Coordinates of C-alpha atoms in Angstrom, one line a residue:
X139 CA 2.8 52.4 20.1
X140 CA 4.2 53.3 16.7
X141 CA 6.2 56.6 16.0
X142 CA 4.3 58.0 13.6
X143 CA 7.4 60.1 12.6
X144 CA 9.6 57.1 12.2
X145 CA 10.4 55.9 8.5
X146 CA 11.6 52.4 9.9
X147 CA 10.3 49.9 7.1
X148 CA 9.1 46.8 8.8
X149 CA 9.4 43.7 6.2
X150 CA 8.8 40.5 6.4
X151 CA 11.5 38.3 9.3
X152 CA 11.6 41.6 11.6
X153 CA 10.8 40.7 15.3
X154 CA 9.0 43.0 17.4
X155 CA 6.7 43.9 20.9
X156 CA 2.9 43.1 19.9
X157 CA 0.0 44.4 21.7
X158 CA -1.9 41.1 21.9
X159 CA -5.8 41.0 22.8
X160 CA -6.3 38.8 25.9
X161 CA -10.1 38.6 27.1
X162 CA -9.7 36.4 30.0
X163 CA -6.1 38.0 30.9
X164 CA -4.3 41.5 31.2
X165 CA -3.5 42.4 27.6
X166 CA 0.2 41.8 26.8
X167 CA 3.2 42.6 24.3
X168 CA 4.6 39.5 23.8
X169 CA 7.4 39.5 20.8
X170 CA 6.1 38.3 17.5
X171 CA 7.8 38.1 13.9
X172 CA 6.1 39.9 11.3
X173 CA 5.5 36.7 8.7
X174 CA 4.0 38.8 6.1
X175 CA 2.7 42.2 5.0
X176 CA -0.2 43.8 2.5
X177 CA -2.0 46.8 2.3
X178 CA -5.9 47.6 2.2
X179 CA -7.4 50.9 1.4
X180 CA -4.6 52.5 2.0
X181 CA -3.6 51.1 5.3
X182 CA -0.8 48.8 6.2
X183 CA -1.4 45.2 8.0
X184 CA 1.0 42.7 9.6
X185 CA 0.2 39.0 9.5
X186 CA 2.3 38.1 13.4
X187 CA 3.5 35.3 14.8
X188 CA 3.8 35.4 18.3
X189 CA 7.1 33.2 19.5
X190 CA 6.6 30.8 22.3
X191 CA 3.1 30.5 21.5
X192 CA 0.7 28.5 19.5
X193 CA 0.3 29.3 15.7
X194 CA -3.6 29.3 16.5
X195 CA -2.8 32.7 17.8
X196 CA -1.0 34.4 15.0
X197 CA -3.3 36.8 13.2
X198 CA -3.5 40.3 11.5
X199 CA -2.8 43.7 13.5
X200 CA -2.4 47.0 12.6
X201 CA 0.0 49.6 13.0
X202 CA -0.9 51.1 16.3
X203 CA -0.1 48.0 17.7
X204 CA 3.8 47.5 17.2
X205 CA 6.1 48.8 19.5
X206 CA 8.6 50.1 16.8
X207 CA 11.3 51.2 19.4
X208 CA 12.7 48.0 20.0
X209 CA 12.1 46.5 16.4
X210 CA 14.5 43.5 15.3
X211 CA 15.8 43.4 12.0
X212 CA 16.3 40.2 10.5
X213 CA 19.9 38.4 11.1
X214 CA 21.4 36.9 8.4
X215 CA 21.8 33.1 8.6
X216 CA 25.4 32.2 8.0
X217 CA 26.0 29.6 6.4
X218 CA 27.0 26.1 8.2
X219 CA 28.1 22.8 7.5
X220 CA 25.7 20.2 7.7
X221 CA 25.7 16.4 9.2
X222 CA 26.9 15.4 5.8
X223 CA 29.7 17.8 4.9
X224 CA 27.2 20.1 2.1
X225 CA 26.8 23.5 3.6
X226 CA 23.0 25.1 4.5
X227 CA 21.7 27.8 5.5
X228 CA 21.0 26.6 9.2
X229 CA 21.8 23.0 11.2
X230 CA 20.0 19.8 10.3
X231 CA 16.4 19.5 12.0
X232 CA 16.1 17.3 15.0
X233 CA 14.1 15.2 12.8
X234 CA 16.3 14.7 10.3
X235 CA 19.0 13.6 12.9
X236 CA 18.8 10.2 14.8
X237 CA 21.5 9.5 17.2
X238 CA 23.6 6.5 16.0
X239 CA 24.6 5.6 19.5
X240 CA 22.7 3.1 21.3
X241 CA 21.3 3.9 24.6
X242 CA 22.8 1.3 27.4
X243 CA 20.1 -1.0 28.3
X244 CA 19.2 -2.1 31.9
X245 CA 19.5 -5.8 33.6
X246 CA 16.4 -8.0 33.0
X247 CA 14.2 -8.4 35.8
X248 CA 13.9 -12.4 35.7
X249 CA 11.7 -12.4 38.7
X250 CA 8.3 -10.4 39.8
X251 CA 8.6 -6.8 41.0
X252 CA 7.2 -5.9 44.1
X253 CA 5.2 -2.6 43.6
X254 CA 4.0 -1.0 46.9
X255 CA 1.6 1.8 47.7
X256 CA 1.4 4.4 50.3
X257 CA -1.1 3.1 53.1
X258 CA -3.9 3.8 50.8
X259 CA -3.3 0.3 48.5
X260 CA -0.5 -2.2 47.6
X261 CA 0.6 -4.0 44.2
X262 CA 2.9 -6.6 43.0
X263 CA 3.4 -5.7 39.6
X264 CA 6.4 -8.3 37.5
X265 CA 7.2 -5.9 34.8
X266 CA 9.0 -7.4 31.6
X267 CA 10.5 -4.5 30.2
X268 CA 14.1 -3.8 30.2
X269 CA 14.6 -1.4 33.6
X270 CA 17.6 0.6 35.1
X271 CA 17.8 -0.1 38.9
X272 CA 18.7 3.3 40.6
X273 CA 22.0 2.2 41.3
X274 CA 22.7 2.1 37.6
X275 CA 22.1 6.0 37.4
X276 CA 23.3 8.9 38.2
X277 CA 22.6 10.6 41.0
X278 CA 19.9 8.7 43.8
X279 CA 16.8 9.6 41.9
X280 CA 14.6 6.9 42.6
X281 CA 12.6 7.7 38.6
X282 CA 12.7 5.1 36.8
X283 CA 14.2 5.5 33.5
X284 CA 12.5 5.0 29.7
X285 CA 12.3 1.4 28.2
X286 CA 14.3 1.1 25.3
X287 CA 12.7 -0.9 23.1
X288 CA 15.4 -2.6 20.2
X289 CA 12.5 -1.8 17.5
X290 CA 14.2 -2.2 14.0
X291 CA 13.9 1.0 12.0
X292 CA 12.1 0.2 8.1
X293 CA 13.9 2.3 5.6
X294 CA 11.2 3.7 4.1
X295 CA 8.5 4.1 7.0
X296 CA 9.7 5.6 9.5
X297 CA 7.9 7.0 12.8
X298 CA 7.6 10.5 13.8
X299 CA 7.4 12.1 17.2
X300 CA 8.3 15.6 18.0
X301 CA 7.7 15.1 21.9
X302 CA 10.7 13.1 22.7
X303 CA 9.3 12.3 26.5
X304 CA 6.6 10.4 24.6
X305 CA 8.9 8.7 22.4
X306 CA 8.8 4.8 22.6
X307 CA 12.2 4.7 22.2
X308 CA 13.0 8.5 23.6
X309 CA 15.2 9.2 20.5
X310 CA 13.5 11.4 17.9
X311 CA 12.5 9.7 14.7
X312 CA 11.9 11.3 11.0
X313 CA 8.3 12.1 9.8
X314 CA 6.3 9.3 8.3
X315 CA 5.4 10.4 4.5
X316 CA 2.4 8.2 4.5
X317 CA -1.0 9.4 5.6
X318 CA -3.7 11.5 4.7
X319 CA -2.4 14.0 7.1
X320 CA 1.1 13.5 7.3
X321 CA 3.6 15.3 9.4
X322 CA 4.2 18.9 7.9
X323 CA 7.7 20.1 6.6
X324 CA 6.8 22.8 5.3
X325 CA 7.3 25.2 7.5
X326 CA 9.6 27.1 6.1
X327 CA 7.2 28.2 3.6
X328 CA 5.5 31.6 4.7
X329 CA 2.3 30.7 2.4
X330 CA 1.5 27.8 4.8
X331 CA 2.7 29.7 7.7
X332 CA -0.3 32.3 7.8
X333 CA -4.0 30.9 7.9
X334 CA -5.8 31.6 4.5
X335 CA -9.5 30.9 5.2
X336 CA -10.9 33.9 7.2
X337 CA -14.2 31.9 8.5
X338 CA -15.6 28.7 7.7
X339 CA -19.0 28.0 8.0
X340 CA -21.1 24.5 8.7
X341 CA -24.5 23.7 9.5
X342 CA -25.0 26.1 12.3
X343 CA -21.5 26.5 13.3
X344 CA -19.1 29.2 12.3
X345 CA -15.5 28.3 12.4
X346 CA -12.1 30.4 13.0
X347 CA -9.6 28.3 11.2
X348 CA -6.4 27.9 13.3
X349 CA -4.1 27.0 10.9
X350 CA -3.4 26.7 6.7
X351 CA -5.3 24.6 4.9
X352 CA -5.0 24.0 1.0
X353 CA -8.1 25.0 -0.1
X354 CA -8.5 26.4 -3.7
X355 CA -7.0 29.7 -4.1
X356 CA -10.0 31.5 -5.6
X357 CA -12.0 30.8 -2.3
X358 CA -9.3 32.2 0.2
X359 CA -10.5 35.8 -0.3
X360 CA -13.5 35.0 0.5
X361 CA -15.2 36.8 4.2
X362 CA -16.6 33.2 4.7
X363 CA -16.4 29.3 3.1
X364 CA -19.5 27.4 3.1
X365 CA -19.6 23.9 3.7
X366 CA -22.3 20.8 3.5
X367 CA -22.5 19.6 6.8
X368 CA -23.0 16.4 5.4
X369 CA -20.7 15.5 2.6
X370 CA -18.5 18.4 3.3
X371 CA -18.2 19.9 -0.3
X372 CA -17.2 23.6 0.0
X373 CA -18.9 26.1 -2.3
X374 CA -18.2 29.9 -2.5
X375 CA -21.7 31.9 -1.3
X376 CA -24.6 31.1 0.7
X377 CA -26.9 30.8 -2.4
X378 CA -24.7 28.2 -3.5
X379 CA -25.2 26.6 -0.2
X380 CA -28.7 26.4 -0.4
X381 CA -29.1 24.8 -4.4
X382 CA -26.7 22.1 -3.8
X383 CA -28.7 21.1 -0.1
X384 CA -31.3 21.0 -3.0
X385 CA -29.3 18.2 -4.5
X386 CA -27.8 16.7 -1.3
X387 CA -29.4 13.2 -0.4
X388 CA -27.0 12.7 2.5
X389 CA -28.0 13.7 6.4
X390 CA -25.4 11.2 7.8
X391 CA -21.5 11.0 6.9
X392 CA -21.8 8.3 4.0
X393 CA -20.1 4.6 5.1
X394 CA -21.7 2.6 7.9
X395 CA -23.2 3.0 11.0
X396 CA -21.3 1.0 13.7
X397 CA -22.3 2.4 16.7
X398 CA -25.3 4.3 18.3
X399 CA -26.5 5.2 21.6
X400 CA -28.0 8.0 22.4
X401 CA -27.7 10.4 19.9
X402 CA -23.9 9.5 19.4
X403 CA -23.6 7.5 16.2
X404 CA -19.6 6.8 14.6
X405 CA -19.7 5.8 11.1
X406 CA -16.8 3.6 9.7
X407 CA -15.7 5.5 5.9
X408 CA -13.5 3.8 2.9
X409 CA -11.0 6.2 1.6
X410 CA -11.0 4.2 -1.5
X411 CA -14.9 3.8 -1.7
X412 CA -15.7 7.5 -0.4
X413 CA -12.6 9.4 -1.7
X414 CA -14.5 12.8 -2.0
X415 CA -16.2 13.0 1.3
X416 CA -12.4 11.8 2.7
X417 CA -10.5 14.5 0.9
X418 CA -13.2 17.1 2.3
X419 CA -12.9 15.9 5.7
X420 CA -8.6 16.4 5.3
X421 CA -9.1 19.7 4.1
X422 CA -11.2 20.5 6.6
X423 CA -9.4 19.0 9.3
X424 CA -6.2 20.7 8.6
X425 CA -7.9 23.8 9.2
X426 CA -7.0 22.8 13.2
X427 CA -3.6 20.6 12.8
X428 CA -0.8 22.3 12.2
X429 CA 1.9 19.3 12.4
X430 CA 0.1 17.6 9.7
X431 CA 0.3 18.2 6.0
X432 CA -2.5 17.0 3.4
X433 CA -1.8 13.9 2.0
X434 CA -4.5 13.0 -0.8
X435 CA -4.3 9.3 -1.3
X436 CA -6.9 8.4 0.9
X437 CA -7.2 4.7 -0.5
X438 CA -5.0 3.2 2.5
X439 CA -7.1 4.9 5.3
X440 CA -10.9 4.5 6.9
X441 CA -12.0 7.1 8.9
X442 CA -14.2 6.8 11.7
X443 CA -16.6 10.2 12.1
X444 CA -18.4 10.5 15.0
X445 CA -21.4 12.1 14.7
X446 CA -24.9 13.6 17.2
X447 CA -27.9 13.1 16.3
X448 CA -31.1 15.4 15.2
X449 CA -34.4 16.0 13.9
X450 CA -32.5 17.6 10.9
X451 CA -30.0 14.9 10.9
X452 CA -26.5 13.2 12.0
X453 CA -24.3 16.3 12.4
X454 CA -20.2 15.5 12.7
X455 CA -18.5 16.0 15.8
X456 CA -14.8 15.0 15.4
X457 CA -13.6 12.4 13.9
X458 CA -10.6 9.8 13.5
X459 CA -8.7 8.2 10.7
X460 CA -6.0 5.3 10.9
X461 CA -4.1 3.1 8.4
X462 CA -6.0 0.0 7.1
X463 CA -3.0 -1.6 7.2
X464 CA -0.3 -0.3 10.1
X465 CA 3.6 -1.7 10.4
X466 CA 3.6 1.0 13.6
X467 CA 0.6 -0.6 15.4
X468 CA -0.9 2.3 14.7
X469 CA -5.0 2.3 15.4
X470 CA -5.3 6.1 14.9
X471 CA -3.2 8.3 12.5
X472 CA -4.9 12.0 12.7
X473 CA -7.8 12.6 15.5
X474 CA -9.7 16.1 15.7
X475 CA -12.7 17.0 17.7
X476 CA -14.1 20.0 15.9
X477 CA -13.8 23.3 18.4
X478 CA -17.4 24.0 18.9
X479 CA -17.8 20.9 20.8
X480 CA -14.4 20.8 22.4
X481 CA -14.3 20.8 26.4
X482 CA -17.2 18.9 26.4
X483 CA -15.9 15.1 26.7
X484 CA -16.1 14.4 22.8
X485 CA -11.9 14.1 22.5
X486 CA -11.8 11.5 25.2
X487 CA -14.7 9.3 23.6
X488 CA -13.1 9.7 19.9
X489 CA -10.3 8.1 22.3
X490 CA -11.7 5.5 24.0
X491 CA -13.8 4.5 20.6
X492 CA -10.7 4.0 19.1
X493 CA -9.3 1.3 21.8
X494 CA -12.6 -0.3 21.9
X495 CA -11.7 -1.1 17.8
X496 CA -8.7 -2.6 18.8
X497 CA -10.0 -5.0 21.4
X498 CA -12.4 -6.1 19.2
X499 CA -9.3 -6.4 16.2
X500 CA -7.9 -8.4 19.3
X501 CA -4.5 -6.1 19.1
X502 CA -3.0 -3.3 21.2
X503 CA -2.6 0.2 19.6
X504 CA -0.9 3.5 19.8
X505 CA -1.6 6.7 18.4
X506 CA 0.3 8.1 15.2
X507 CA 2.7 10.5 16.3
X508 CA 3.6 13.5 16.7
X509 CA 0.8 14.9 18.6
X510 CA -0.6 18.0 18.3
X511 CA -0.4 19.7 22.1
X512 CA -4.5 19.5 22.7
X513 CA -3.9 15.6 21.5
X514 CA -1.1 15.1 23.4
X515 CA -3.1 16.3 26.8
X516 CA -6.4 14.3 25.7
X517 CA -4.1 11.3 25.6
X518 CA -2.4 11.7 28.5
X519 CA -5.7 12.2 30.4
X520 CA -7.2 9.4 29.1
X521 CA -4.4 6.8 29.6
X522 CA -4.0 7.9 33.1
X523 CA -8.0 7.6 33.6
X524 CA -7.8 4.1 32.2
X525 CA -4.5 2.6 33.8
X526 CA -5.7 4.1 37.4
X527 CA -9.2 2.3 36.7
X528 CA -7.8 -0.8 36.0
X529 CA -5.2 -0.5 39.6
X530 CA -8.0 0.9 41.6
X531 CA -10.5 -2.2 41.0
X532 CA -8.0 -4.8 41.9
X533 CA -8.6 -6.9 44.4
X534 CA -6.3 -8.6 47.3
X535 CA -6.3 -12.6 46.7
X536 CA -5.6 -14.8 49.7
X537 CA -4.9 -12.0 51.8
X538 CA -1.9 -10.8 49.5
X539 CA -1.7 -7.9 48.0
X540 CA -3.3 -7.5 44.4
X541 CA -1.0 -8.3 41.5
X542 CA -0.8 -7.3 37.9
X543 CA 1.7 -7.4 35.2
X544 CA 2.3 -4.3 32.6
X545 CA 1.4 -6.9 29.8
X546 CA -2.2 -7.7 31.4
X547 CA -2.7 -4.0 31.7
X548 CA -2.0 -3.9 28.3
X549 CA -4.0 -6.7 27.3
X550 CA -7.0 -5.4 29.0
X551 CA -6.8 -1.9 27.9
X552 CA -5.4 -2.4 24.3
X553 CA -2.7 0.5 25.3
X554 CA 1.0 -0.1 23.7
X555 CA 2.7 -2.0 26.5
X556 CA 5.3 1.4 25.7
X557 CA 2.3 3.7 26.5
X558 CA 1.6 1.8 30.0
X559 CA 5.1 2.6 31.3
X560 CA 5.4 6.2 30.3
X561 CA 1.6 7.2 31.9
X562 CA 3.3 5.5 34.9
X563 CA 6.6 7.3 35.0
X564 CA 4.9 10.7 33.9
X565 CA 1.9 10.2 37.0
X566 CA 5.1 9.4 39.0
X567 CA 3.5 5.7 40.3
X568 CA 6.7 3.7 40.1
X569 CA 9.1 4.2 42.3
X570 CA 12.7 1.6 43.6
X571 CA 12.7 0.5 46.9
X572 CA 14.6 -2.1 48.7
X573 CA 15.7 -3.8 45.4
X574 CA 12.7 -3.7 43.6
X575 CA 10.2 -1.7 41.9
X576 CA 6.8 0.1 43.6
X577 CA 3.7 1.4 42.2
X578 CA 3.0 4.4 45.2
X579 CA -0.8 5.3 44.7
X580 CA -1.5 8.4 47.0
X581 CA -4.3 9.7 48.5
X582 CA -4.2 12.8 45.9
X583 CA -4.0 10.9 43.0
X584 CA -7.2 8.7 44.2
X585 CA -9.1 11.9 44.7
X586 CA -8.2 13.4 41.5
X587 CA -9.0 10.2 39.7
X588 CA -12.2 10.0 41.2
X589 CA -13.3 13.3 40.5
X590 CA -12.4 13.0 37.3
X591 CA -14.3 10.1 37.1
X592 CA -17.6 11.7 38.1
X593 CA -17.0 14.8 35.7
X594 CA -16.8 12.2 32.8
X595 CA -20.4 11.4 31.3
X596 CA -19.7 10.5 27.9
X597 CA -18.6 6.3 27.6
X598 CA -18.3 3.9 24.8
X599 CA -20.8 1.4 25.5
X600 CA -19.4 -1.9 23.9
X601 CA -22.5 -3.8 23.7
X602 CA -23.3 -0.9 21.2
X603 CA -20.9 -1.8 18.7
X604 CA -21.6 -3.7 16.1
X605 CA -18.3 -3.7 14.5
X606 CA -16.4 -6.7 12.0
X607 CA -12.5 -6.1 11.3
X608 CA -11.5 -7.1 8.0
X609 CA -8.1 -8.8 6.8
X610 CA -6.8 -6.2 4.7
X611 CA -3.9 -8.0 4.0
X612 CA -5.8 -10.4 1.5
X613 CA -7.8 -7.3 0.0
X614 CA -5.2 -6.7 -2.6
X615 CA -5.2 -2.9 -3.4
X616 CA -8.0 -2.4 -0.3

């Protein structure tokens, strides 16, 4: 839809209609910014970014499809003061900002809280968290409102979340600058704003990068990036492929097996012992998170890769890393399952794998945030699966109603007690009636549950696991 008489320049910032591609929709012409822009044999091409949606979508177009007439020219940022009294060229980030006023806590509940159904199924439920009765809000909304746990901030460690209904705490925290994906603030660079590997290939997938990932800048111009499928070093042409599979001992992720059934295996992997193979599995892995940014001290980490079994050999799926050590009670810090076998159940196992570790470490866990938006979902979907599991096989005792605290839900399910509540409050169970607090399971939510239930196929069998946790407290330097 370009003039082709118009001399408007279009440079980098300008905003702008772009015909976008939709095969399973309408195509559309949503605005996008023009990040960046190069020329090839002759012709011009405009890396976009469309606003409002996912930077998996951004990509390359051409000319014809801008709509020039109603191009935006970038506005120049005045300049403002900052939190701190030194001017910048725009307000301080929400993660850079933490409210300094505390939130006002709710009574105690001393004694158990009755939790009711609809005539499907009722609980008792004595919940130990701090909660505001109804009449302590505004409004009659009968929600119940966040825990606010008094967690002591560390100076030097603090947690990240950029969904602040997921929060533990529901105040926005600063990124973590530990991990070996830590979270990314670097957006305002425009190099690691556009992807830079066109295609990646391994084994006998071929891979669309979503997002920047700092490969070595000699093999970003490459059509396609070739990767071992088993110890995940990248080399720059198919011939070079094929000599160092010559070379290549390994057909399994290197580490130990902990688990197999089927033709599911997870292996467990030392970022100290297997630094090479951990580094290659970052790089690769940042090639679909974008709210990560490499970190390349992998000594403090094990990742757990979860792999399906062949003739040919033990081929990765998606895998998992978390802190050896973790202050957060963290038990994963980056998760991925790789897109060719996404939609398919492997996110939720990678899931449940995880919490099976931390029954077995005998703790509860949480995982490290922020969340990407596909991790956000998987999680939500999996502690809502678990939590309405656990309610839905309670029994009556004595001809009472069943009864469960948050803290044995926890217990059993090794979810963050903070985790339990909010699945709760976002499936919209608990509810305040005549004084005290209800858990309302209704007919739909059975149904969907149990649906859900029969579309899931893939389980952690824990008789399978043949897994030891290690004090790495008394390791020294792991």
């Amino acid at each position: 839809m370009v003039d082709s008489s118009s001399s408007v320049e279009i440079v980098e910032g300008c905003r702008l209609p772009v015909l976008r591609k939709n095969q399973e929709h309408e195509d559309e012409w949503p605005l996008a910014e023009i990040l960046s822009v190069k020329e090839v044999s002759g012709r011009k091409l405009y890396y976009v970014h469309y606003i409002d949606f996912n930077k998996r979508l951004d990509e390359w177009v051409t000319t014809e499809r801008l709509d020039v007439k109603k191009l935006q020219f970038p506005k120049k940022e005045a300049k403002t003061p900052t939190k701190n009294g030194l001017s910048g060229s725009r307000p301080s980030s929400p993660e850079r900002e933490v409210s300094a006023t505390a939130p006002s806590r709710g009574k105690t509940l001393p004694t158990p809280v009755q939790v009711e159904f609809t005539s499907f199924m009722c609980l008792f439920v004595v919940h130990e968290q701090r909660l505001v009765p109804p009449q302590q809000q505004n409004g009659t909304a009968r929600r119940l409102i966040p825990p606010q746990p008094g967690r002591k901030r560390k100076a030097n460690c603090e947690g990240a979340n950029e969904d602040s209904q997921d929060s533990s705490d529901g105040i926005p925290t600063a990124p973590r600058m530990t991990g070996s994906l830590v979270s990314d603030r670097s957006h305002d660079d425009i190099v690691t704003r556009m992807k830079n590997i066109e295609c990646i290939e391994l084994g006998r997938h071929r891979l669309k990068p979503w997002y920047f990932s700092p490969y070595p800048q000699e093999l970003t111009t490459l059509p396609i990036l070739y990767l071992c499928e088993f110890c995940l070093k990248y080399v720059k042409s198919l011939k070079c492929l094929q000599r160092h599979l010559t070379k290549c001992n390994l057909r399994h992720p290197p580490g130990n097996e902990i688990y197999r059934k089927g033709t599911i295996s997870f292996f467990e992997i030392d970022g100290r012992k297997n630094k090479n193979y951990s580094q290659n599995l970052c790089l690769l892995a940042k090639c679909f998170l974008d709210h990560k940014t490499l970190y390349y001290d992998t000594d403090p980490f094990l990742f757990y890769v979860m792999t399906e079994y062949d003739s040919k050999g033990f081929h990765i799926v998606g895998y998992f890393s978390k802190e050896k050590e973790s202050t957060e009670d963290y038990n994963v810090a980056c998760i991925l399952t790789l897109p060719p076998y996404q939609r398919r159940g492997y996110g939720k196992l990678l899931i449940e794998f995880s919490y099976e570790l931390s029954k077995v470490e005998g703790k509860t866990g949480t995982p490290e945030k922020p969340l990407s938006d596909l991790g956000l979902l998987s999680y939500r979907s999996y502690w809502s699966q678990t939590i309405l599991e656990i309610l839905m096989d309670l029994k009556p005792e004595n001809g009472e109603r069943p009864q469960i605290t948050i803290n044995e839900i926890s217990e059993i399910t090794s979810v963050k007690k903070e985790d339990v509540i909010s699945t709760l409050q976002y499936l919209n169970l608990i509810n305040y009636y005549k004084g005290q607090y209800i858990l309302t399971l209704s007919e739909d939510i059975v149904e969907g549950h149990e649906k859900a239930m029969q579309k899931r196929h893939l389980r952690i069998d824990p008789k399978c696991l043949h897994f030891t946790p290690k004090d790495w407290s008394k390791r020294g330097k792991w």
